[in-house]
Each structure stands twice: as C-alpha cells, then as structure tokens.
Amino acid sequence: MADAMLETIGLSRRFGGLAAVQDVSLAIERGVVHAIVGPNGAGKTTLINLLSGDLKPSAGMVRYKGRDITAWPAHKVAHLGIGRSYQKTNIFRDHSAFENCRLAAQARLPGAFDMLRPARSRADVLSRARQALEQCGLADRAQRRAVDMSYGEQRQLELAMLLASEPELLLLDEPLAGMGPEESARVIDLLKRLAATHTLVMIEHDMDAVFAVAERITVMVNGSVLASDTPAAIRANKAVQEAYLGEAVS
Amino acid sequence: MPSYSRVTLVLLALGFAALALFPLVGETFYIRFFTKIMIYALFAMSLDLLVGYAGLVSLGHAAFFGVATYTVAGFIDKLGIADGFLILPAALAVAAICAAVIGWISIRTTGVYFIMITLALAQMLYYFFNDQLYWGGTDGMNISAKPLLALGGFTLVDLSNRVQFYYTALACLVTAFVMLSVLLRSPFGHALVGIRANEGRMRSLGYDVQRYKLVAFVVAGALAGLAGFLESSRATFATPAYLGWHESGHALMIVILGGMGTLYGPILGAFVLLLMEDYFATLTERWLLIEGLFVMAVALLMPEGLAGLPRRIAALRRRAPENGDG
Amino acid sequence: MSYFLIQTLNGVQYGFLLFLVASGLTLIFGIMGVINLAHGAFYMVGAYLAWWLAEKTGSLFLAVLMALPVTVLLGLVIERFGIRYLYKRDHLYQVLFTYGLILVLNEAQRVLFGNDVHGVPAPAWLAGTIRLSEAQTYPVYRLFISVTCVGVAAALYLLIQRTRLGMVIRAGATHRDMVAALGFDIARLFMIVFGLGAALAAFAGMIAAPANTVYPGMGDQILILSFVVVVIGGIGSIKGAFAGAMLVGVADTFGRVLLPQGAGVTVYAVMALVLLWRPQGLFGRTA
C-alpha cells in the first residue's frame, strides 16, 4: 500500500437511518484508472462526495498522499489537486464554455484573489482554459453559452472544466452518462490519454467502457465494497457475478 | 462582470459630465438635493456589489451606513476631534469592522436565512444606539460641526460650502464606481459572479467561497460607511433611523429600481426614486402609500429595473412581428 | 421570588404571541418558499381592527369574530394578486414586494385610523387581577392570552398532524411535485397556507391589543422579532418556532428588566449565540 495515492479507512456516511456508505476501505494507487461500479443506490456517488469533501463522513478516514484529509472542506481538497466532475451536469449555465473553463483554470492558480488586474488578461489562465476545451473537442464551441449547448457538449464541458483546473487525481462521476456513441468513444479516448499522466477514479455504468479503461475495479453494493480487484479477477468473481454483473450483463 | 457596451460607456460619461456641470446652472435647492441623491446612490451601489454580483441579499446594509454617521458624531461631539482625515478612515474602519463581524456570522447561511439574519443583526446595532442615552437615544445626536479637511492649516475642501460638498460627493461616487468596476473585472470579481451562479461548483473547483463572500461583504460595508460619513457631514446629525431596516429596504428599492448587477443602475435608481419621492410628497402627505404601490409594481413587473428597460423593449420589438405573423 | 415569577409569566405570554406570528411566517416560508416581510403588518391590521370594532360594538369578542374573516380575506387577496406571481422568482423580489406592501398597509392604517396610540379595554370578566403575594398581582387578561395561545397552538398541531389538509401541508413542504401528482391543487394549498398565516398573525394582534396598546408601526417590531424566532428555531419548523418564541419572549422580557440600556440588544445577542452554535437553527434541517 506504499504507493496508495488516495486511501480510505472504514469510511462511512449515514443519512438519518440509512447507511449510504458503510465501512469502505479502499486504496487508489497512483497512476491507475480505478472504476467504481455497482447498482443504483450502492453509494458510489456518496463515496465520491466524501472523497471530494462535498460531504463529511460520519466515521472513518480519508488520506491523500499519506495526509489525513478527513472532513476537509471541498475547496481545500481541490487545492490538493483532487478534481471532480458531477453526474448531474454542474456548470455555469449563463457563462460561455470558455468562461466556464477560465473560472476553473483560475481557481488553483496564484492570484485567484487578485482584485486589481483584469481577469481576462491572465495569459496562464487563458491558455489553460483554451487547452482544456481543445482536449475535450470543444474548441469551436468556446464562445457558446453553456445553456445553449447540446447535452453531450455540456457533459464534455463538465470534463473540460475539470481538466482546466489541472488536478492530479480526477474523481469522475459517470463521465459517459447520456452521451451518444460517438461522443462516448471520444471521451473514452480522452480518458485513456489522461490515464497516462493522471490518477482516475470513475463511477461508470457502461461496462464496456469500464473494462476498456479500468485497471482496477471496485464493486459496491448497499454502501459496502463487495470486491476490489483487477478487471479479470472481478469478471471471474462469483459473488460479483451473482450480485451485480449477472443481472447487468444478461 | 461589467464589460460595458460602447453605448453604455458614452451614456455614463455624459451622465457624469452632466453631474459635474450641474452646479454651474442648478438652483441651490437642487444642488443640495443632488448631493443627497449622490450619497444615496453611493450607498445603494455598495449594496449592489452584494445583491447584484455576490448574490447576497442583505437586508441590514444600513447598519454600516449608520455606524459611520455615529462615528462622525462621536469624533466631533464626544471627542472634540473635527479632523476629517482622522474621521474618514475611522468611519470606514468602524463600518468595515461591523461588516466583518455581521458578515462572519451571516455568510454561514444562505437564501432566506441570510436575509433574516442580516436584518436581525443590523437591528441589534439599531437598538444599541436607540437605547443608549449616551448616543442621544431615539432622537440621535446633532453634530455641531462639519469634518475639517485641511492640511497644515490650509483647507483642501470646505464641506460647509455646498458646491464643494457637491463635488466631494460626486468625486466619491465616481471613485467608488471606478473602484468597483475594477474589482468586478478582476479574478476576484469573476469569482463572486461565479459563486452567485453556482456556489457548489465554485467550491469544488477550489474557491474558498466563504472568504470571497466575507471580503465582498466588508468592502460593501466600508463603502456604505463612506456614504454614511458623507451623509452625516451633510445633514449634521446621526440618528438610529440611519441604521434602521427601512433605510436598508429603501436602498434595496433603489438598487432594484435602477437595475441590479450594473453598478450604474443604483445611480439611476437613486435619482429616479428620490426625485419621485420629492414629487409625491408635494401631492399628498401620505406619499408613502404611492411609493409602496410603486415598489410592488416594480417587483412584479420590472425585475431588471430601469437599466434593463432598453433590453426589454428591444426584446418586445423583436417579438412583435412574430406575433403579427402568427 | 414572585417578582421573578411575574417576569417569567410575562415572558412566556410574550413568547406565545410571538409563536402565533412566527408559526405563520415559518409555515409560509417552509411550504411556499416565500419570505413575507408584510407578516408583521397582518399583526398590526388585526390589532387595529380589534380596537376599532371593539369600540364600535363594545365587545372584543364580537370584534375578533368580525375581524378574523376580514384579515383572512386580506391575506387571500394579497396572495392571489401579488405573491402568487413571485413563487418562482428570487427571494429578492419577494422581499421588495412585501416591503412595498408594508409601506402601503402602514400608510393605509394612518389614513384610516390616524397616528394616535390607542388602548383597548379587556372584557370585564377578564379585567381583574390575581394576587400573587402581599404586594404583587398579575392581570387575568395576560393569563387569558397564554391560555388562548395554547389552545390555538394545540389546534394548529392537530390541524397539521391529524387532518388531510395537514398531511398535504407537511408533504407540500418537502415534496411539492408529489402533492401535485396526487391531484391536490398546489395553488389552492398555497392560498390556504397564506390565509392561515395571515389569520394567525392577525389573531395574535387582536388578543394582544388589550395587554399592549395599538400604535402605528407596531407590525415592524413584531416582524423582526419573529424573524429572530424563526432563525433561532430553524426555518420551516413549527416546533422550532415554538422553542424560539419562548426563548425570545423570556430573553426580551428579562432584558428589559435587567438591562434597560441594552434591552433591545438582548434578543439579538441570544440569536447570534444560537447561530454560532447551530447555524441552521435549533430545529433546522442540516444542510
């Protein structure tokens, strides 16, 4: 476990009487694409929210690069280089695609609190935003208002914002949700390229995509980890087949 | 993010130029009256930073305006210090400190909670002055002199001269306008607008949302303090009513009437509302009745205020032919 | 000791009145998502109607019977022709609209009833006092206020917990779409809630009139204190409104007695302390 980049120990979160996430201990290794799968209501998104600081755990610990970051607020987590995307598109609807990415790029750079210089004069921010849009195939959509973009484009913008903030570790909540086959293929391609330089944690329902990119798969059921292993081992796992893959594949 | 169109910029320049030339031709009454209007425009503009940009609907903004008036009163009539170069920074500091404390408590909350808490905490300051006989209680205090703006015995600005006071108010208004424009164009300003649009996403991008809000709240409080300094110097008194929630409501009316999120909207709003109040008052003693109805109508029918009217009219024009076809 | 008792009784009685006003405010916000600054004005309207009608009819009870429907109607009209158009709009516009409404109602009161402060005599059979000790007495009417408020609070509780309307109100606060899907007319529900809220505030004003006085601007103070109550209790929570009202009633009463120079400040200081401890209020849902 020496090379675990992000680690949870006995992580739990209850909502009233419901244990959404229960005693989850995971190690995300550096440079790995780690997929989290499981049926709806398994607690996957809650887990991501706990990792990103959007939610505070009821019990347990989160460690990033050996540092205890349990219950850190989301903005501090982001500054460590942990970025996230949302399942439900979460963008600045009235801003242009470019402005969306510019805000994202500005967040972690020094001078985000600058009150004097014009925001649009920051060359470093602008080039980051432009790059992120290009990477996600949105270069020609830069000036379009987010709300006027197609659903698939908005999903890509969601990713572009994430990239613009240049995180080391990406928490992706169903990056392919609602995308057409072409867009999906492009994003899978992008994820593969990102995998070379980043650590990825992704929730995804598209099993083809999961097995295409993931090097490690964690299966969650009812808030707990059922299995966490290599794709091959997960495929062969009897319990997983019964509990989840059985119904999903057939 | 004020990126004004060329037309707006030209109109703004003309507007400020007209204000600069006005004392050359205006009657005494209107020079005094416009001075007051500009002070209230400045006050409302500081509220616009919160309401129109940061999305913080504060119903307690008058508290910062009011504590500044009492700071002036305190320096001149309690301490016997009339040096404006001491009083002005002190008034700004007192307003900023009050804003920091009230902001610190209230920005933990959002929406309707925030509205109620800012109102309640401002009301606490109101009662503080209202209940203390030391501060003159409900009647407030008369201020026996105007702050002295002099360097080495040489008077720079004589605030008891109505024309000089007029230009002082105008200079403060223009300075605040430019300052806020710069602020809103900066990364900080863009972040504020982002926070209003989608607070959760800003947080997950790495913005310390609370800190941005608090700084905006303090900046707005300090500017309200500047307006309070000017107002008490103009009226030469300080009363609890300056801190009261009707004063906050009044400022909110100006902001929305003029058009929030524009900075110049509040200037427009202040001129229109105060001139209108002046006119209503000549019609009937019960002019607040008319004003109330007017405000209700604005809330229902003119959400973008006067500044949004050109856009609305243009939109109506564009729609009209379509309707004709259908 | 009995001095302490009297102040406590006064505080509790004030708390009950605040509860009636604040419960309407919190219901209107919790269910309709509307912030209503004019809520205190309903209290004022109730008090003035009670005074005026009691003077005309010679009976406070008759006055209350006649005034209640009037205030409900006022509430319904305001909802139907104003508030209804602001549900989907930012709170800012609700604030502005209801602020304008305050100006109108306050001025209308001045036009109709003038600027004077009026006292309202308590009904003869409630006008006496109870002897608490050798030297101290307590007015029966104040006890009557408390008892009446307990009755209204109980009725409100039963209405919300035990009736079909109450069930819809409870569901409406959290699952608006669900209520609509069940075939209940949301627009009508909102009108009922707004009317109910207005009636509660106005009723508080009516029964408080003999104990306090009737004066211009009386709605403002009760509104702001009700805000404090709602903030302390947690927005949308009736239970919270009750706890907050008691806390504010008692704190305000003792503040006035013990700290005459800081009387107005006490309540707000209590609120600030509660907020530092629980930003969402005592019974508020955690964000």
Short mmCIF file of N, CA and C in Angstrom, two decimals, chain C residues 6-156:
data_model
loop_
_atom_site.label_atom_id
_atom_site.label_comp_id
_atom_site.label_asym_id
_atom_site.label_seq_id
_atom_site.Cartn_x
_atom_site.Cartn_y
_atom_site.Cartn_z
N ILE C 6 -43.50 36.78 38.03
CA ILE C 6 -44.25 37.68 37.15
C ILE C 6 -43.53 37.89 35.83
N GLN C 7 -42.22 38.14 35.93
CA GLN C 7 -41.46 38.35 34.70
C GLN C 7 -41.47 37.11 33.83
N THR C 8 -41.37 35.96 34.47
CA THR C 8 -41.40 34.72 33.69
C THR C 8 -42.75 34.57 33.00
N LEU C 9 -43.82 34.84 33.75
CA LEU C 9 -45.16 34.76 33.15
C LEU C 9 -45.28 35.72 31.97
N ASN C 10 -44.77 36.93 32.16
CA ASN C 10 -44.80 37.91 31.08
C ASN C 10 -44.03 37.42 29.87
N GLY C 11 -42.86 36.86 30.16
CA GLY C 11 -42.01 36.37 29.08
C GLY C 11 -42.68 35.26 28.31
N VAL C 12 -43.29 34.34 29.04
CA VAL C 12 -43.96 33.20 28.40
C VAL C 12 -45.15 33.70 27.57
N GLN C 13 -45.88 34.64 28.16
CA GLN C 13 -47.04 35.17 27.45
C GLN C 13 -46.60 35.85 26.14
N TYR C 14 -45.52 36.62 26.23
CA TYR C 14 -44.99 37.27 25.03
C TYR C 14 -44.52 36.22 24.03
N GLY C 15 -43.91 35.18 24.58
CA GLY C 15 -43.44 34.09 23.74
C GLY C 15 -44.58 33.44 22.96
N PHE C 16 -45.70 33.24 23.64
CA PHE C 16 -46.87 32.65 22.98
C PHE C 16 -47.34 33.51 21.81
N LEU C 17 -47.41 34.81 22.06
CA LEU C 17 -47.84 35.72 20.99
C LEU C 17 -46.88 35.64 19.81
N LEU C 18 -45.58 35.67 20.14
CA LEU C 18 -44.57 35.58 19.09
C LEU C 18 -44.73 34.28 18.32
N PHE C 19 -45.10 33.24 19.05
CA PHE C 19 -45.25 31.94 18.39
C PHE C 19 -46.35 32.00 17.33
N LEU C 20 -47.45 32.63 17.70
CA LEU C 20 -48.56 32.71 16.73
C LEU C 20 -48.11 33.42 15.46
N VAL C 21 -47.38 34.50 15.64
CA VAL C 21 -46.94 35.25 14.46
C VAL C 21 -45.89 34.46 13.70
N ALA C 22 -44.90 33.94 14.44
CA ALA C 22 -43.77 33.28 13.79
C ALA C 22 -44.17 31.97 13.13
N SER C 23 -45.16 31.28 13.71
CA SER C 23 -45.54 29.99 13.11
C SER C 23 -46.10 30.22 11.71
N GLY C 24 -46.87 31.29 11.54
CA GLY C 24 -47.38 31.61 10.20
C GLY C 24 -46.24 31.93 9.24
N LEU C 25 -45.29 32.71 9.74
CA LEU C 25 -44.14 33.10 8.92
C LEU C 25 -43.36 31.88 8.46
N THR C 26 -43.13 30.97 9.41
CA THR C 26 -42.32 29.80 9.12
C THR C 26 -43.08 28.82 8.22
N LEU C 27 -44.41 28.75 8.39
CA LEU C 27 -45.23 27.91 7.51
C LEU C 27 -45.17 28.43 6.08
N ILE C 28 -45.36 29.73 5.96
CA ILE C 28 -45.37 30.34 4.63
C ILE C 28 -44.03 30.14 3.94
N PHE C 29 -42.97 30.27 4.73
CA PHE C 29 -41.68 30.02 4.09
C PHE C 29 -41.47 28.54 3.80
N GLY C 30 -41.74 27.71 4.81
CA GLY C 30 -41.46 26.29 4.67
C GLY C 30 -42.24 25.66 3.53
N ILE C 31 -43.47 26.07 3.35
CA ILE C 31 -44.32 25.41 2.36
C ILE C 31 -44.29 26.12 1.03
N MET C 32 -44.35 27.44 1.08
CA MET C 32 -44.45 28.17 -0.18
C MET C 32 -43.10 28.70 -0.66
N GLY C 33 -42.09 28.66 0.21
CA GLY C 33 -40.79 29.19 -0.16
C GLY C 33 -40.80 30.70 -0.34
N VAL C 34 -41.72 31.36 0.37
CA VAL C 34 -41.85 32.81 0.22
C VAL C 34 -41.45 33.50 1.52
N ILE C 35 -40.63 34.53 1.40
CA ILE C 35 -40.33 35.33 2.57
C ILE C 35 -41.28 36.53 2.57
N ASN C 36 -42.03 36.64 3.64
CA ASN C 36 -43.08 37.65 3.70
C ASN C 36 -42.79 38.70 4.76
N LEU C 37 -42.27 39.84 4.31
CA LEU C 37 -41.97 40.91 5.27
C LEU C 37 -43.25 41.53 5.81
N ALA C 38 -44.34 41.41 5.07
CA ALA C 38 -45.58 42.07 5.48
C ALA C 38 -46.31 41.27 6.56
N HIS C 39 -45.67 40.20 7.02
CA HIS C 39 -46.35 39.37 8.01
C HIS C 39 -46.67 40.15 9.29
N GLY C 40 -45.72 41.00 9.68
CA GLY C 40 -45.96 41.83 10.87
C GLY C 40 -47.10 42.82 10.65
N ALA C 41 -47.27 43.21 9.40
CA ALA C 41 -48.35 44.15 9.10
C ALA C 41 -49.71 43.51 9.34
N PHE C 42 -49.81 42.18 9.15
CA PHE C 42 -51.07 41.49 9.46
C PHE C 42 -51.38 41.58 10.95
N TYR C 43 -50.32 41.48 11.74
CA TYR C 43 -50.47 41.63 13.20
C TYR C 43 -51.05 43.01 13.51
N MET C 44 -50.47 44.01 12.84
CA MET C 44 -50.92 45.39 13.03
C MET C 44 -52.38 45.54 12.58
N VAL C 45 -52.70 44.99 11.43
CA VAL C 45 -54.07 45.08 10.91
C VAL C 45 -55.04 44.45 11.91
N GLY C 46 -54.66 43.26 12.42
CA GLY C 46 -55.51 42.58 13.40
C GLY C 46 -55.76 43.45 14.62
N ALA C 47 -54.69 44.05 15.13
CA ALA C 47 -54.82 44.86 16.34
C ALA C 47 -55.72 46.08 16.09
N TYR C 48 -55.52 46.75 14.95
CA TYR C 48 -56.32 47.94 14.68
C TYR C 48 -57.79 47.60 14.46
N LEU C 49 -58.03 46.49 13.74
CA LEU C 49 -59.41 46.08 13.53
C LEU C 49 -60.07 45.75 14.86
N ALA C 50 -59.34 45.06 15.72
CA ALA C 50 -59.90 44.68 17.02
C ALA C 50 -60.25 45.94 17.81
N TRP C 51 -59.33 46.90 17.81
CA TRP C 51 -59.57 48.14 18.55
C TRP C 51 -60.81 48.86 17.99
N TRP C 52 -60.83 49.01 16.68
CA TRP C 52 -61.87 49.79 16.03
C TRP C 52 -63.24 49.12 16.20
N LEU C 53 -63.29 47.82 15.95
CA LEU C 53 -64.56 47.10 16.04
C LEU C 53 -65.02 46.98 17.49
N ALA C 54 -64.06 46.84 18.41
CA ALA C 54 -64.44 46.75 19.82
C ALA C 54 -65.06 48.07 20.26
N GLU C 55 -64.49 49.15 19.75
CA GLU C 55 -65.03 50.47 20.06
C GLU C 55 -66.46 50.61 19.52
N LYS C 56 -66.67 50.11 18.30
CA LYS C 56 -67.98 50.22 17.65
C LYS C 56 -69.02 49.30 18.29
N THR C 57 -68.59 48.06 18.57
CA THR C 57 -69.56 47.07 19.04
C THR C 57 -69.60 46.97 20.56
N GLY C 58 -68.54 47.44 21.20
CA GLY C 58 -68.48 47.34 22.65
C GLY C 58 -68.06 45.97 23.14
N SER C 59 -67.72 45.09 22.23
CA SER C 59 -67.31 43.75 22.67
C SER C 59 -66.08 43.30 21.90
N LEU C 60 -65.04 42.94 22.64
CA LEU C 60 -63.82 42.49 21.99
C LEU C 60 -64.06 41.17 21.24
N PHE C 61 -64.91 40.34 21.83
CA PHE C 61 -65.13 39.02 21.21
C PHE C 61 -65.85 39.16 19.87
N LEU C 62 -66.85 40.02 19.87
CA LEU C 62 -67.53 40.31 18.60
C LEU C 62 -66.52 40.85 17.59
N ALA C 63 -65.69 41.75 18.10
CA ALA C 63 -64.70 42.38 17.22
C ALA C 63 -63.80 41.34 16.59
N VAL C 64 -63.33 40.39 17.41
CA VAL C 64 -62.45 39.34 16.90
C VAL C 64 -63.18 38.49 15.87
N LEU C 65 -64.43 38.16 16.20
CA LEU C 65 -65.22 37.34 15.27
C LEU C 65 -65.40 38.02 13.92
N MET C 66 -65.59 39.34 13.98
CA MET C 66 -65.78 40.06 12.73
C MET C 66 -64.47 40.31 12.00
N ALA C 67 -63.41 40.54 12.77
CA ALA C 67 -62.13 40.93 12.15
C ALA C 67 -61.41 39.75 11.51
N LEU C 68 -61.56 38.57 12.10
CA LEU C 68 -60.81 37.42 11.58
C LEU C 68 -61.09 37.16 10.09
N PRO C 69 -62.35 37.07 9.70
CA PRO C 69 -62.62 36.82 8.27
C PRO C 69 -62.04 37.92 7.39
N VAL C 70 -62.07 39.15 7.90
CA VAL C 70 -61.54 40.26 7.11
C VAL C 70 -60.05 40.06 6.85
N THR C 71 -59.32 39.67 7.88
CA THR C 71 -57.87 39.51 7.71
C THR C 71 -57.56 38.30 6.82
N VAL C 72 -58.35 37.25 6.96
CA VAL C 72 -58.13 36.09 6.09
C VAL C 72 -58.34 36.52 4.64
N LEU C 73 -59.40 37.25 4.43
CA LEU C 73 -59.70 37.72 3.07
C LEU C 73 -58.56 38.58 2.54
N LEU C 74 -58.06 39.47 3.40
CA LEU C 74 -56.94 40.33 3.01
C LEU C 74 -55.75 39.47 2.57
N GLY C 75 -55.47 38.44 3.38
CA GLY C 75 -54.37 37.54 3.06
C GLY C 75 -54.58 36.86 1.72
N LEU C 76 -55.80 36.38 1.51
CA LEU C 76 -56.10 35.66 0.26
C LEU C 76 -55.95 36.57 -0.95
N VAL C 77 -56.43 37.79 -0.81
CA VAL C 77 -56.35 38.73 -1.93
C VAL C 77 -54.89 39.03 -2.26
N ILE C 78 -54.10 39.25 -1.20
CA ILE C 78 -52.69 39.56 -1.43
C ILE C 78 -51.97 38.39 -2.09
N GLU C 79 -52.31 37.19 -1.66
CA GLU C 79 -51.70 36.00 -2.26
C GLU C 79 -52.10 35.90 -3.72
N ARG C 80 -53.38 36.02 -3.95
CA ARG C 80 -53.92 35.78 -5.29
C ARG C 80 -53.41 36.80 -6.31
N PHE C 81 -53.31 38.06 -5.88
CA PHE C 81 -52.99 39.11 -6.86
C PHE C 81 -51.55 39.61 -6.79
N GLY C 82 -50.76 39.06 -5.88
CA GLY C 82 -49.38 39.53 -5.79
C GLY C 82 -48.40 38.39 -5.60
N ILE C 83 -48.43 37.85 -4.39
CA ILE C 83 -47.45 36.83 -4.00
C ILE C 83 -47.38 35.69 -5.02
N ARG C 84 -48.54 35.30 -5.55
CA ARG C 84 -48.60 34.16 -6.47
C ARG C 84 -47.63 34.30 -7.64
N TYR C 85 -47.39 35.51 -8.07
CA TYR C 85 -46.52 35.71 -9.23
C TYR C 85 -45.05 35.70 -8.87
N LEU C 86 -44.76 35.54 -7.58
CA LEU C 86 -43.37 35.65 -7.14
C LEU C 86 -42.80 34.33 -6.64
N TYR C 87 -43.59 33.24 -6.70
CA TYR C 87 -43.10 31.96 -6.18
C TYR C 87 -41.80 31.54 -6.82
N LYS C 88 -41.75 31.69 -8.14
CA LYS C 88 -40.59 31.15 -8.84
C LYS C 88 -39.45 32.17 -8.92
N ARG C 89 -39.73 33.36 -8.43
CA ARG C 89 -38.70 34.41 -8.55
C ARG C 89 -37.77 34.38 -7.34
N ASP C 90 -36.63 35.05 -7.51
CA ASP C 90 -35.66 35.17 -6.45
C ASP C 90 -36.31 35.79 -5.21
N HIS C 91 -35.82 35.38 -4.03
CA HIS C 91 -36.33 35.95 -2.77
C HIS C 91 -36.31 37.47 -2.77
N LEU C 92 -35.31 38.01 -3.48
CA LEU C 92 -35.13 39.45 -3.55
C LEU C 92 -36.43 40.15 -3.91
N TYR C 93 -37.16 39.61 -4.88
CA TYR C 93 -38.38 40.26 -5.35
C TYR C 93 -39.52 40.07 -4.35
N GLN C 94 -39.50 38.95 -3.65
CA GLN C 94 -40.48 38.76 -2.59
C GLN C 94 -40.24 39.79 -1.49
N VAL C 95 -38.96 39.99 -1.18
CA VAL C 95 -38.60 41.00 -0.18
C VAL C 95 -39.10 42.37 -0.62
N LEU C 96 -38.82 42.72 -1.86
CA LEU C 96 -39.19 44.05 -2.34
C LEU C 96 -40.70 44.22 -2.36
N PHE C 97 -41.40 43.21 -2.87
CA PHE C 97 -42.86 43.31 -2.98
C PHE C 97 -43.50 43.43 -1.60
N THR C 98 -43.09 42.58 -0.69
CA THR C 98 -43.73 42.62 0.62
C THR C 98 -43.27 43.85 1.41
N TYR C 99 -42.09 44.38 1.07
CA TYR C 99 -41.68 45.63 1.70
C TYR C 99 -42.60 46.76 1.25
N GLY C 100 -42.90 46.77 -0.06
CA GLY C 100 -43.85 47.76 -0.57
C GLY C 100 -45.20 47.61 0.09
N LEU C 101 -45.58 46.37 0.31
CA LEU C 101 -46.86 46.09 0.96
C LEU C 101 -46.91 46.67 2.37
N ILE C 102 -45.77 46.59 3.07
CA ILE C 102 -45.71 47.17 4.41
C ILE C 102 -45.98 48.67 4.34
N LEU C 103 -45.30 49.33 3.39
CA LEU C 103 -45.49 50.78 3.26
C LEU C 103 -46.96 51.08 3.03
N VAL C 104 -47.59 50.30 2.15
CA VAL C 104 -48.99 50.53 1.83
C VAL C 104 -49.88 50.30 3.05
N LEU C 105 -49.68 49.17 3.72
CA LEU C 105 -50.54 48.84 4.87
C LEU C 105 -50.32 49.83 6.01
N ASN C 106 -49.05 50.19 6.25
CA ASN C 106 -48.77 51.16 7.32
C ASN C 106 -49.43 52.51 7.03
N GLU C 107 -49.34 52.94 5.77
CA GLU C 107 -49.93 54.23 5.44
C GLU C 107 -51.45 54.16 5.45
N ALA C 108 -51.98 53.02 4.97
CA ALA C 108 -53.43 52.85 4.98
C ALA C 108 -53.95 52.93 6.41
N GLN C 109 -53.22 52.33 7.31
CA GLN C 109 -53.60 52.40 8.72
C GLN C 109 -53.63 53.85 9.20
N ARG C 110 -52.63 54.63 8.80
CA ARG C 110 -52.59 56.03 9.23
C ARG C 110 -53.75 56.81 8.64
N VAL C 111 -54.05 56.51 7.37
CA VAL C 111 -55.15 57.22 6.73
C VAL C 111 -56.47 56.88 7.41
N LEU C 112 -56.67 55.61 7.69
CA LEU C 112 -57.95 55.16 8.23
C LEU C 112 -58.10 55.45 9.71
N PHE C 113 -57.02 55.26 10.47
CA PHE C 113 -57.16 55.31 11.93
C PHE C 113 -56.31 56.38 12.60
N GLY C 114 -55.52 57.10 11.82
CA GLY C 114 -54.75 58.18 12.41
C GLY C 114 -53.48 57.73 13.10
N ASN C 115 -52.79 58.70 13.70
CA ASN C 115 -51.48 58.45 14.27
C ASN C 115 -51.48 58.15 15.76
N ASP C 116 -52.67 58.15 16.36
CA ASP C 116 -52.72 58.05 17.82
C ASP C 116 -52.46 56.63 18.32
N VAL C 117 -52.03 56.59 19.57
CA VAL C 117 -51.88 55.32 20.27
C VAL C 117 -53.20 55.04 20.98
N HIS C 118 -53.70 53.83 20.85
CA HIS C 118 -54.98 53.51 21.46
C HIS C 118 -54.84 52.36 22.44
N GLY C 119 -55.62 52.44 23.50
CA GLY C 119 -55.72 51.31 24.41
C GLY C 119 -57.02 50.58 24.12
N VAL C 120 -57.01 49.29 24.34
CA VAL C 120 -58.23 48.52 24.17
C VAL C 120 -58.57 47.90 25.52
N PRO C 121 -59.77 48.18 26.05
CA PRO C 121 -60.10 47.60 27.35
C PRO C 121 -60.34 46.10 27.23
N ALA C 122 -59.86 45.36 28.21
CA ALA C 122 -60.13 43.92 28.24
C ALA C 122 -61.59 43.71 28.60
N PRO C 123 -62.19 42.62 28.17
CA PRO C 123 -63.57 42.34 28.57
C PRO C 123 -63.68 42.33 30.09
N ALA C 124 -64.82 42.78 30.59
CA ALA C 124 -64.99 42.98 32.03
C ALA C 124 -64.61 41.75 32.84
N TRP C 125 -65.06 40.59 32.41
CA TRP C 125 -64.81 39.40 33.22
C TRP C 125 -63.36 38.92 33.18
N LEU C 126 -62.55 39.57 32.33
CA LEU C 126 -61.13 39.22 32.29
C LEU C 126 -60.26 40.38 32.79
N ALA C 127 -60.94 41.42 33.29
CA ALA C 127 -60.20 42.64 33.60
C ALA C 127 -59.53 42.60 34.97
N GLY C 128 -59.82 41.60 35.76
CA GLY C 128 -59.30 41.57 37.13
C GLY C 128 -57.84 41.19 37.22
N THR C 129 -57.38 41.05 38.46
CA THR C 129 -56.01 40.62 38.67
C THR C 129 -55.99 39.47 39.66
N ILE C 130 -54.91 38.74 39.62
CA ILE C 130 -54.74 37.65 40.58
C ILE C 130 -53.67 38.07 41.56
N ARG C 131 -53.90 37.81 42.84
CA ARG C 131 -52.93 38.19 43.85
C ARG C 131 -51.86 37.11 43.94
N LEU C 132 -50.60 37.49 43.71
CA LEU C 132 -49.52 36.50 43.77
C LEU C 132 -48.84 36.52 45.12
N SER C 133 -48.78 37.71 45.73
CA SER C 133 -48.20 37.81 47.07
C SER C 133 -48.83 39.04 47.70
N GLU C 134 -48.34 39.41 48.84
CA GLU C 134 -48.87 40.58 49.54
C GLU C 134 -48.94 41.80 48.61
N ALA C 135 -47.81 41.99 47.92
CA ALA C 135 -47.69 43.26 47.21
C ALA C 135 -47.90 43.13 45.71
N GLN C 136 -47.94 41.90 45.21
CA GLN C 136 -47.93 41.80 43.75
C GLN C 136 -49.13 41.06 43.18
N THR C 137 -49.57 41.60 42.07
CA THR C 137 -50.72 41.00 41.40
C THR C 137 -50.37 40.74 39.95
N TYR C 138 -51.20 39.93 39.31
CA TYR C 138 -50.96 39.63 37.91
C TYR C 138 -52.29 39.74 37.15
N PRO C 139 -52.31 40.46 36.02
CA PRO C 139 -53.59 40.64 35.33
C PRO C 139 -54.12 39.33 34.75
N VAL C 140 -55.40 39.11 34.96
CA VAL C 140 -56.04 37.90 34.44
C VAL C 140 -55.94 37.85 32.92
N TYR C 141 -56.04 39.03 32.29
CA TYR C 141 -56.08 39.04 30.84
C TYR C 141 -54.80 38.44 30.24
N ARG C 142 -53.67 38.71 30.92
CA ARG C 142 -52.41 38.17 30.39
C ARG C 142 -52.41 36.64 30.45
N LEU C 143 -52.97 36.11 31.54
CA LEU C 143 -53.08 34.65 31.62
C LEU C 143 -54.00 34.14 30.51
N PHE C 144 -55.06 34.91 30.28
CA PHE C 144 -56.01 34.54 29.24
C PHE C 144 -55.31 34.44 27.87
N ILE C 145 -54.42 35.41 27.61
CA ILE C 145 -53.67 35.37 26.34
C ILE C 145 -52.90 34.07 26.22
N SER C 146 -52.18 33.73 27.29
CA SER C 146 -51.39 32.50 27.26
C SER C 146 -52.26 31.29 27.00
N VAL C 147 -53.38 31.22 27.74
CA VAL C 147 -54.27 30.06 27.60
C VAL C 147 -54.83 29.97 26.18
N THR C 148 -55.25 31.11 25.67
CA THR C 148 -55.79 31.13 24.30
C THR C 148 -54.73 30.66 23.30
N CYS C 149 -53.52 31.16 23.49
CA CYS C 149 -52.46 30.79 22.56
C CYS C 149 -52.18 29.29 22.63
N VAL C 150 -52.21 28.74 23.83
CA VAL C 150 -52.02 27.29 23.96
C VAL C 150 -53.10 26.59 23.17
N GLY C 151 -54.31 27.09 23.28
CA GLY C 151 -55.42 26.50 22.52
C GLY C 151 -55.17 26.57 21.03
N VAL C 152 -54.76 27.73 20.55
CA VAL C 152 -54.52 27.89 19.11
C VAL C 152 -53.37 27.00 18.66
N ALA C 153 -52.32 26.97 19.49
CA ALA C 153 -51.17 26.13 19.15
C ALA C 153 -51.58 24.66 19.07
N ALA C 154 -52.42 24.24 20.00
CA ALA C 154 -52.89 22.85 20.00
C ALA C 154 -53.72 22.57 18.75
N ALA C 155 -54.57 23.53 18.42
CA ALA C 155 -55.41 23.36 17.23
C ALA C 155 -54.53 23.28 15.99
N LEU C 156 -53.50 24.12 15.96
CA LEU C 156 -52.58 24.12 14.82
C LEU C 156 -51.88 22.77 14.71
#
